[in-house]
mmCIF file of C-alpha atoms in Angstrom:
data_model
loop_
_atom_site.group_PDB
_atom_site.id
_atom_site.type_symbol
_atom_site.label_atom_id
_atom_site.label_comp_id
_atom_site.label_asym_id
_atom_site.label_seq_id
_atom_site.Cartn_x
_atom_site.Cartn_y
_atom_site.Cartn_z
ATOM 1 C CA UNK A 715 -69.809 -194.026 -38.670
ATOM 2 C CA UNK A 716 -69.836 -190.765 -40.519
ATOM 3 C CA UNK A 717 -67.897 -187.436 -38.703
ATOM 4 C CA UNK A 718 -69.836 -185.323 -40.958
ATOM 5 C CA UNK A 719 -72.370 -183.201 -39.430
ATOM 6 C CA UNK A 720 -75.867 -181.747 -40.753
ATOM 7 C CA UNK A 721 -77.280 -178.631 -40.592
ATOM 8 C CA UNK A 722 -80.255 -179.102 -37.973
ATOM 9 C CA UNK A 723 -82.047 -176.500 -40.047
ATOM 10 C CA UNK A 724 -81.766 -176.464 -44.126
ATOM 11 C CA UNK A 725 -84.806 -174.642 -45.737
ATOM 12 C CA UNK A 726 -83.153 -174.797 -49.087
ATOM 13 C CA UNK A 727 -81.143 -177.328 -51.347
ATOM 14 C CA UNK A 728 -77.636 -177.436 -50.565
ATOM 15 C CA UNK A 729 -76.380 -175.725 -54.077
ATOM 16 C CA UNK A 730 -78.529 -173.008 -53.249
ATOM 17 C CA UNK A 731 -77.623 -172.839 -49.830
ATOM 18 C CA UNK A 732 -73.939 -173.109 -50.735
ATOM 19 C CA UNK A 733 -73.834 -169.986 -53.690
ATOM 20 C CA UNK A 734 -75.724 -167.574 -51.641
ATOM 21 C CA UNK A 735 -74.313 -168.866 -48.207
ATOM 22 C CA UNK A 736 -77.780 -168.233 -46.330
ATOM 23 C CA UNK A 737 -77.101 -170.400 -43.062
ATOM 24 C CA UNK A 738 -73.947 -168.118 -42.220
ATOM 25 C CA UNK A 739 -76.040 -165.192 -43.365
ATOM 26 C CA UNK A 740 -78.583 -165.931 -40.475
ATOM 27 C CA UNK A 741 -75.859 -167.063 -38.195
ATOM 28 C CA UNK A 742 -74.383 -163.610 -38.096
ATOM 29 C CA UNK A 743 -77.939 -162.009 -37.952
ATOM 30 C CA UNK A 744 -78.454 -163.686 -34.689
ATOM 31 C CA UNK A 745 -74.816 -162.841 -33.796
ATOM 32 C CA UNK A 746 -76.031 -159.223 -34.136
ATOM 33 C CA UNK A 747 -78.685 -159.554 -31.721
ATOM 34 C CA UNK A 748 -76.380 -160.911 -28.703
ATOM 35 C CA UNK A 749 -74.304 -157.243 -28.724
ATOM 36 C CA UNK A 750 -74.413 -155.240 -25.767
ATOM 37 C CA UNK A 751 -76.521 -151.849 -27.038
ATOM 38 C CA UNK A 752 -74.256 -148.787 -25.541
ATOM 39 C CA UNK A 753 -77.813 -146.399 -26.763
ATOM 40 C CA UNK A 754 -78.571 -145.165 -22.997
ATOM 41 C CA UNK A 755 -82.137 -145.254 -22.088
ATOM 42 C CA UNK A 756 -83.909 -141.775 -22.362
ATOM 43 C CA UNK A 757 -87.145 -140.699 -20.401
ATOM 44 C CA UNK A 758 -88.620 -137.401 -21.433
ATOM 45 C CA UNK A 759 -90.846 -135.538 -18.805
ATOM 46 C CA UNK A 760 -92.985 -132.383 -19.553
ATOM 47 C CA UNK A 761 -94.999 -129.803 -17.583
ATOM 48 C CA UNK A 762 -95.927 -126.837 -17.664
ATOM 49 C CA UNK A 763 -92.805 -124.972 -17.674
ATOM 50 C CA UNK A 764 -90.087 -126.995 -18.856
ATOM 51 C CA UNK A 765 -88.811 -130.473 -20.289
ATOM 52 C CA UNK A 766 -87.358 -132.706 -18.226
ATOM 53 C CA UNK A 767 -85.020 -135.953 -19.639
ATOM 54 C CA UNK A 768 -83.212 -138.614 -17.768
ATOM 55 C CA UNK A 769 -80.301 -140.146 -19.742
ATOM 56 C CA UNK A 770 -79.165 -143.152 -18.628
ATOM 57 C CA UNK A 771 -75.585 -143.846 -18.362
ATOM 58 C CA UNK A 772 -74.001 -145.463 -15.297
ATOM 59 C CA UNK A 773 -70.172 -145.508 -15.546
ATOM 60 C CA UNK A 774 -69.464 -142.003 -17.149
ATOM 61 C CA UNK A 775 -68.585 -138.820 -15.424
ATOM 62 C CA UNK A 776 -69.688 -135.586 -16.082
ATOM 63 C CA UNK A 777 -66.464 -134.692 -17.862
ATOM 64 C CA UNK A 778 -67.278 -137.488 -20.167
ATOM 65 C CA UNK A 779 -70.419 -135.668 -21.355
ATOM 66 C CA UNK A 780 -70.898 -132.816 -24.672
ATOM 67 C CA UNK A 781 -73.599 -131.150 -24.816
ATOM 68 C CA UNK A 782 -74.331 -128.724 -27.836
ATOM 69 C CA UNK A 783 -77.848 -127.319 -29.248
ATOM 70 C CA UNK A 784 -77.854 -126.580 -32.872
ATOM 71 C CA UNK A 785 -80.277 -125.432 -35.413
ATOM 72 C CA UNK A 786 -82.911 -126.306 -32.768
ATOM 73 C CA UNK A 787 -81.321 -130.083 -32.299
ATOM 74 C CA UNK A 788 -80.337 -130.991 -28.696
ATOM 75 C CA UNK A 789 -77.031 -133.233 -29.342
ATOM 76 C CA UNK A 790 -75.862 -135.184 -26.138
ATOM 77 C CA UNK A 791 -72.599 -137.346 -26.677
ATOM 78 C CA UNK A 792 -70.364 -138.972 -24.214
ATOM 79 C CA UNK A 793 -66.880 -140.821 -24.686
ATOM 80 C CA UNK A 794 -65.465 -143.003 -22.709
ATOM 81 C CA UNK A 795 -61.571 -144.662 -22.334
ATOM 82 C CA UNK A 796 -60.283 -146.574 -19.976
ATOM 83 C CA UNK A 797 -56.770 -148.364 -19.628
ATOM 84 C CA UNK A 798 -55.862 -151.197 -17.133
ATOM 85 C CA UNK A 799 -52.261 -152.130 -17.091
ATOM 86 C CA UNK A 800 -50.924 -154.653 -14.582
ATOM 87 C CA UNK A 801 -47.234 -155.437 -14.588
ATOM 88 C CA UNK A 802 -45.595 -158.469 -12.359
ATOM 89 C CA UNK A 803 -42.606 -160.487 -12.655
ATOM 90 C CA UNK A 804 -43.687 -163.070 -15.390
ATOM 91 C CA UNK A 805 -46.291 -161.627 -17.222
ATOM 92 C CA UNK A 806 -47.751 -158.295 -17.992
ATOM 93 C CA UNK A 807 -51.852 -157.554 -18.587
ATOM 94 C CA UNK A 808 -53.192 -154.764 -20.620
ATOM 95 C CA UNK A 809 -56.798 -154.170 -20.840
ATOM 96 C CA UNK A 810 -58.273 -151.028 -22.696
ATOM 97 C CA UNK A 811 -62.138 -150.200 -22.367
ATOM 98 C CA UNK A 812 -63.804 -147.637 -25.194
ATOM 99 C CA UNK A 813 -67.994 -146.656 -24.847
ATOM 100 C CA UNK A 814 -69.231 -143.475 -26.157
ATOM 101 C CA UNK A 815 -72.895 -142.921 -27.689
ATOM 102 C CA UNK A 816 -74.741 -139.811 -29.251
ATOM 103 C CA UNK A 817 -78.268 -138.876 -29.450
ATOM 104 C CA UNK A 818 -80.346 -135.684 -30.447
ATOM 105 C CA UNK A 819 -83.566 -134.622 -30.203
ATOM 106 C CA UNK A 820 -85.343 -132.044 -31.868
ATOM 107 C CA UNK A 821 -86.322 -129.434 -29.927
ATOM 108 C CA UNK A 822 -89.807 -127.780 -30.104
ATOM 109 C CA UNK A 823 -90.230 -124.185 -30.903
ATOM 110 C CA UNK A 824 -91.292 -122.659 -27.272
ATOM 111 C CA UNK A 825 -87.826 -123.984 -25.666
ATOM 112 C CA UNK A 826 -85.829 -121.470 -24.154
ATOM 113 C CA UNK A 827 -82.296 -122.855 -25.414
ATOM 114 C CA UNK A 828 -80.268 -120.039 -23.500
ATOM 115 C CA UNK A 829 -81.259 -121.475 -20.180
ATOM 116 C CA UNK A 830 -80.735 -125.149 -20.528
ATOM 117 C CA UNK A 831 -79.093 -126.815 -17.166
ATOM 118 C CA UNK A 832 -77.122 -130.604 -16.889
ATOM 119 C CA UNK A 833 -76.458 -132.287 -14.078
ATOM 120 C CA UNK A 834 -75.024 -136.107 -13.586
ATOM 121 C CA UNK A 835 -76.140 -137.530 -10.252
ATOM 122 C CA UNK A 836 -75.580 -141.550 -9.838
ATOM 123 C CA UNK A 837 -74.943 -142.649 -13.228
ATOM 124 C CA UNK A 838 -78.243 -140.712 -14.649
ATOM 125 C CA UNK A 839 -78.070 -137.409 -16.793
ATOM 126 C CA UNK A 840 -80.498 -134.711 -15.650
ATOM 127 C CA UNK A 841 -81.258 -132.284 -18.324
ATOM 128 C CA UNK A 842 -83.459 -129.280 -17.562
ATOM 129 C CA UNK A 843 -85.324 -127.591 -20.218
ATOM 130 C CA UNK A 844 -87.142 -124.748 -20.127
ATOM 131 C CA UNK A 845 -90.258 -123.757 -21.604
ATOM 132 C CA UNK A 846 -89.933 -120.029 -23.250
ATOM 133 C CA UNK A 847 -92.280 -118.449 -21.032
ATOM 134 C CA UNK A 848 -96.252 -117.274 -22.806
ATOM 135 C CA UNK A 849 -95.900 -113.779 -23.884
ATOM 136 C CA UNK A 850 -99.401 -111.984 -23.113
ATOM 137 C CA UNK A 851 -101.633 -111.815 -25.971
ATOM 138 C CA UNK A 852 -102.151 -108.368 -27.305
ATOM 139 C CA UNK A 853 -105.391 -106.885 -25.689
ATOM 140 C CA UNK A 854 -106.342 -105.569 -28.921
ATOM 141 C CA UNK A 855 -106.058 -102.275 -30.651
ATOM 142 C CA UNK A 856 -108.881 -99.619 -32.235
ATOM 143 C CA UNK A 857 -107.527 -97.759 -35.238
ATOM 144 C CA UNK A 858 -109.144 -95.136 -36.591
ATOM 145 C CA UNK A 859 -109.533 -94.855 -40.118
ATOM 146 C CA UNK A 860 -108.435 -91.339 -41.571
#
């Protein structure tokens, strides 16, 4: 009886396999795609007069949150650290949590970026964007020619 095992999938001879290492390659590819994502969900909402977007991060507080606009980029970060520390007679349990993201979005040209509200209401991010309001088009003009 042999202890050795086989690779239930080999797509290319073993010396091959071996010098460019291609089933631990694919092993940590698929590791990859287990991770928890911490990139919040976004939905973007428009009307008439403004821009509305729904971040979604449960967990944070509104401390957590920075919010900066610049060179027409809306940047929306958030950090998060926790520390758990439990301390008994025989033994002594420290647990430390760290999430933080970042997105940005460029911003369209008719976006009033002085007036821009947040608000974080049940683990969601409301951002409020307003539209720069439609100056009225000139009514035209007769110049006389002298």
């Amino acid at each position: 009886m042999s202890l050795l095992t086989k690779s239930p999938v080999r797509t290319f001879p073993s010396t091959v396999s071996d010098l460019f290492n291609i089933e631990k390659f694919f092993s940590d590819a698929l590791q990859l795609w287990d991770m928890p994502s911490t990139m919040p969900a976004v939905n973007v909402h428009e009307d008439e007069t403004s821009f509305r977007m729904e971040v979604a991060s449960p967990g944070m507080e509104k401390s957590d949150f920075k919010i900066n606009v610049r060179d027409n980029v809306l940047l929306i970060s958030a950090e998060k650290k926790t520390e758990k520390k439990e301390e008994e007679k025989n033994f002594t349990r420290r647990e430390f949590n760290y999430s933080s993201f970042r997105r940005s979005f460029a911003l369209p040209e008719n976006v009033d970026q002085d007036n821009i509200k947040a608000e974080y209401n049940n683990g969601i991010l409301h951002l409020t964007i307003p539209k720069m309001k439609k100056e009225s088009a000139p009514k035209g003009k007769s110049i006389d020619v002298a």
